[in-house]
Amino acid sequence: SLSFQVVGIQNMGNSCFMGATLQMVAQMQEIREIVAQNRCRSKGFCLPCLLRPLLVAIQDEQVVVFSPVNLYEFLPGCFQSL
């Protein structure tokens, strides 16, 4: 079982809903296990790879605020083709 603590997620400008969603996802045991076991070799989109820094920060007692810049910069491109 992975241990975790509450870590604040930096608001990147209109990203409070993303922060709340990331907090919820980070608390899900199944997600933490998938990310911990992931051995990704993808050169494209990989959600476990994007979530790994958040889950590492949650386990680091020195981290108080996490910046989700990797997710924040990636997400707009996901929806350009819609």
mmCIF file of C-alpha atoms in Angstrom:
data_model
loop_
_atom_site.group_PDB
_atom_site.id
_atom_site.type_symbol
_atom_site.label_atom_id
_atom_site.label_comp_id
_atom_site.label_asym_id
_atom_site.label_seq_id
_atom_site.Cartn_x
_atom_site.Cartn_y
_atom_site.Cartn_z
ATOM 1 C CA SER A 1 0.000 0.000 0.000
ATOM 2 C CA LEU A 2 1.304 3.426 -0.918
ATOM 3 C CA SER A 3 1.248 6.079 1.765
ATOM 4 C CA PHE A 4 0.146 9.618 0.992
ATOM 5 C CA GLN A 5 -0.407 12.985 2.564
ATOM 6 C CA VAL A 6 -2.466 16.010 1.648
ATOM 7 C CA VAL A 7 -0.531 18.237 -0.746
ATOM 8 C CA GLY A 8 -1.867 21.484 -2.146
ATOM 9 C CA ILE A 9 -2.109 21.806 -5.921
ATOM 10 C CA GLN A 10 -1.054 25.147 -7.364
ATOM 11 C CA ASN A 11 -3.743 27.024 -9.289
ATOM 12 C CA MET A 12 -2.349 27.658 -12.762
ATOM 13 C CA GLY A 13 -5.045 30.185 -13.645
ATOM 14 C CA ASN A 14 -8.594 28.850 -13.947
ATOM 15 C CA SER A 15 -7.373 25.380 -13.005
ATOM 16 C CA CYS A 16 -9.144 24.953 -9.655
ATOM 17 C CA PHE A 17 -11.471 22.268 -11.044
ATOM 18 C CA MET A 18 -8.465 20.388 -12.413
ATOM 19 C CA GLY A 19 -6.805 20.637 -8.986
ATOM 20 C CA ALA A 20 -9.893 19.290 -7.229
ATOM 21 C CA THR A 21 -10.099 16.418 -9.715
ATOM 22 C CA LEU A 22 -6.398 15.603 -9.276
ATOM 23 C CA GLN A 23 -6.824 15.570 -5.494
ATOM 24 C CA MET A 24 -9.690 13.094 -5.852
ATOM 25 C CA VAL A 25 -7.816 10.887 -8.345
ATOM 26 C CA ALA A 26 -4.684 10.898 -6.167
ATOM 27 C CA GLN A 27 -6.663 9.513 -3.239
ATOM 28 C CA MET A 28 -7.900 6.482 -5.207
ATOM 29 C CA GLN A 29 -5.934 3.383 -4.188
ATOM 30 C CA GLU A 30 -6.482 1.727 -7.582
ATOM 31 C CA ILE A 31 -5.000 4.704 -9.443
ATOM 32 C CA ARG A 32 -1.973 4.834 -7.119
ATOM 33 C CA GLU A 33 -1.341 1.131 -7.733
ATOM 34 C CA ILE A 34 -1.655 1.457 -11.533
ATOM 35 C CA VAL A 35 0.796 4.360 -11.582
ATOM 36 C CA ALA A 36 3.228 2.548 -9.274
ATOM 37 C CA GLN A 37 3.197 -0.557 -11.493
ATOM 38 C CA ASN A 38 3.279 1.241 -14.855
ATOM 39 C CA ARG A 39 6.315 0.471 -17.018
ATOM 40 C CA CYS A 40 5.450 2.823 -19.852
ATOM 41 C CA ARG A 41 7.424 2.972 -23.072
ATOM 42 C CA SER A 42 4.919 5.186 -24.872
ATOM 43 C CA LYS A 43 6.145 8.142 -26.879
ATOM 44 C CA GLY A 44 2.656 9.647 -26.882
ATOM 45 C CA PHE A 45 -0.036 10.294 -24.308
ATOM 46 C CA CYS A 46 0.273 8.261 -21.114
ATOM 47 C CA LEU A 47 -1.961 9.261 -18.202
ATOM 48 C CA PRO A 48 -0.046 7.213 -15.592
ATOM 49 C CA CYS A 49 3.153 8.993 -16.678
ATOM 50 C CA LEU A 50 1.460 12.378 -16.278
ATOM 51 C CA LEU A 51 0.106 11.439 -12.833
ATOM 52 C CA ARG A 52 3.369 9.982 -11.499
ATOM 53 C CA PRO A 53 4.913 13.349 -10.418
ATOM 54 C CA LEU A 54 1.764 14.173 -8.420
ATOM 55 C CA LEU A 55 1.748 10.800 -6.692
ATOM 56 C CA VAL A 56 5.467 11.066 -5.922
ATOM 57 C CA ALA A 57 4.878 14.532 -4.421
ATOM 58 C CA ILE A 58 2.073 13.175 -2.253
ATOM 59 C CA GLN A 59 4.481 10.629 -0.775
ATOM 60 C CA ASP A 60 7.223 13.232 -0.145
ATOM 61 C CA GLU A 61 6.823 14.729 3.323
ATOM 62 C CA GLN A 62 8.800 17.806 2.216
ATOM 63 C CA VAL A 63 6.351 18.803 -0.537
ATOM 64 C CA VAL A 64 3.593 21.205 0.516
ATOM 65 C CA VAL A 65 2.405 22.490 -2.887
ATOM 66 C CA PHE A 66 2.520 20.617 -6.187
ATOM 67 C CA SER A 67 2.531 22.384 -9.565
ATOM 68 C CA PRO A 68 0.591 20.394 -12.197
ATOM 69 C CA VAL A 69 2.278 22.236 -15.065
ATOM 70 C CA ASN A 70 2.840 19.014 -17.060
ATOM 71 C CA LEU A 71 -0.905 18.260 -17.083
ATOM 72 C CA TYR A 72 -1.949 21.885 -17.497
ATOM 73 C CA GLU A 73 0.190 22.328 -20.607
ATOM 74 C CA PHE A 74 -0.835 19.000 -22.126
ATOM 75 C CA LEU A 75 -4.624 19.150 -21.748
ATOM 76 C CA PRO A 76 -5.518 21.955 -24.209
ATOM 77 C CA GLY A 77 -3.993 19.972 -27.082
ATOM 78 C CA CYS A 78 -6.142 16.953 -26.234
ATOM 79 C CA PHE A 79 -9.302 18.770 -27.255
ATOM 80 C CA GLN A 80 -8.225 20.658 -30.383
ATOM 81 C CA SER A 81 -9.640 18.001 -32.721
ATOM 82 C CA LEU A 82 -13.116 18.038 -31.103
#
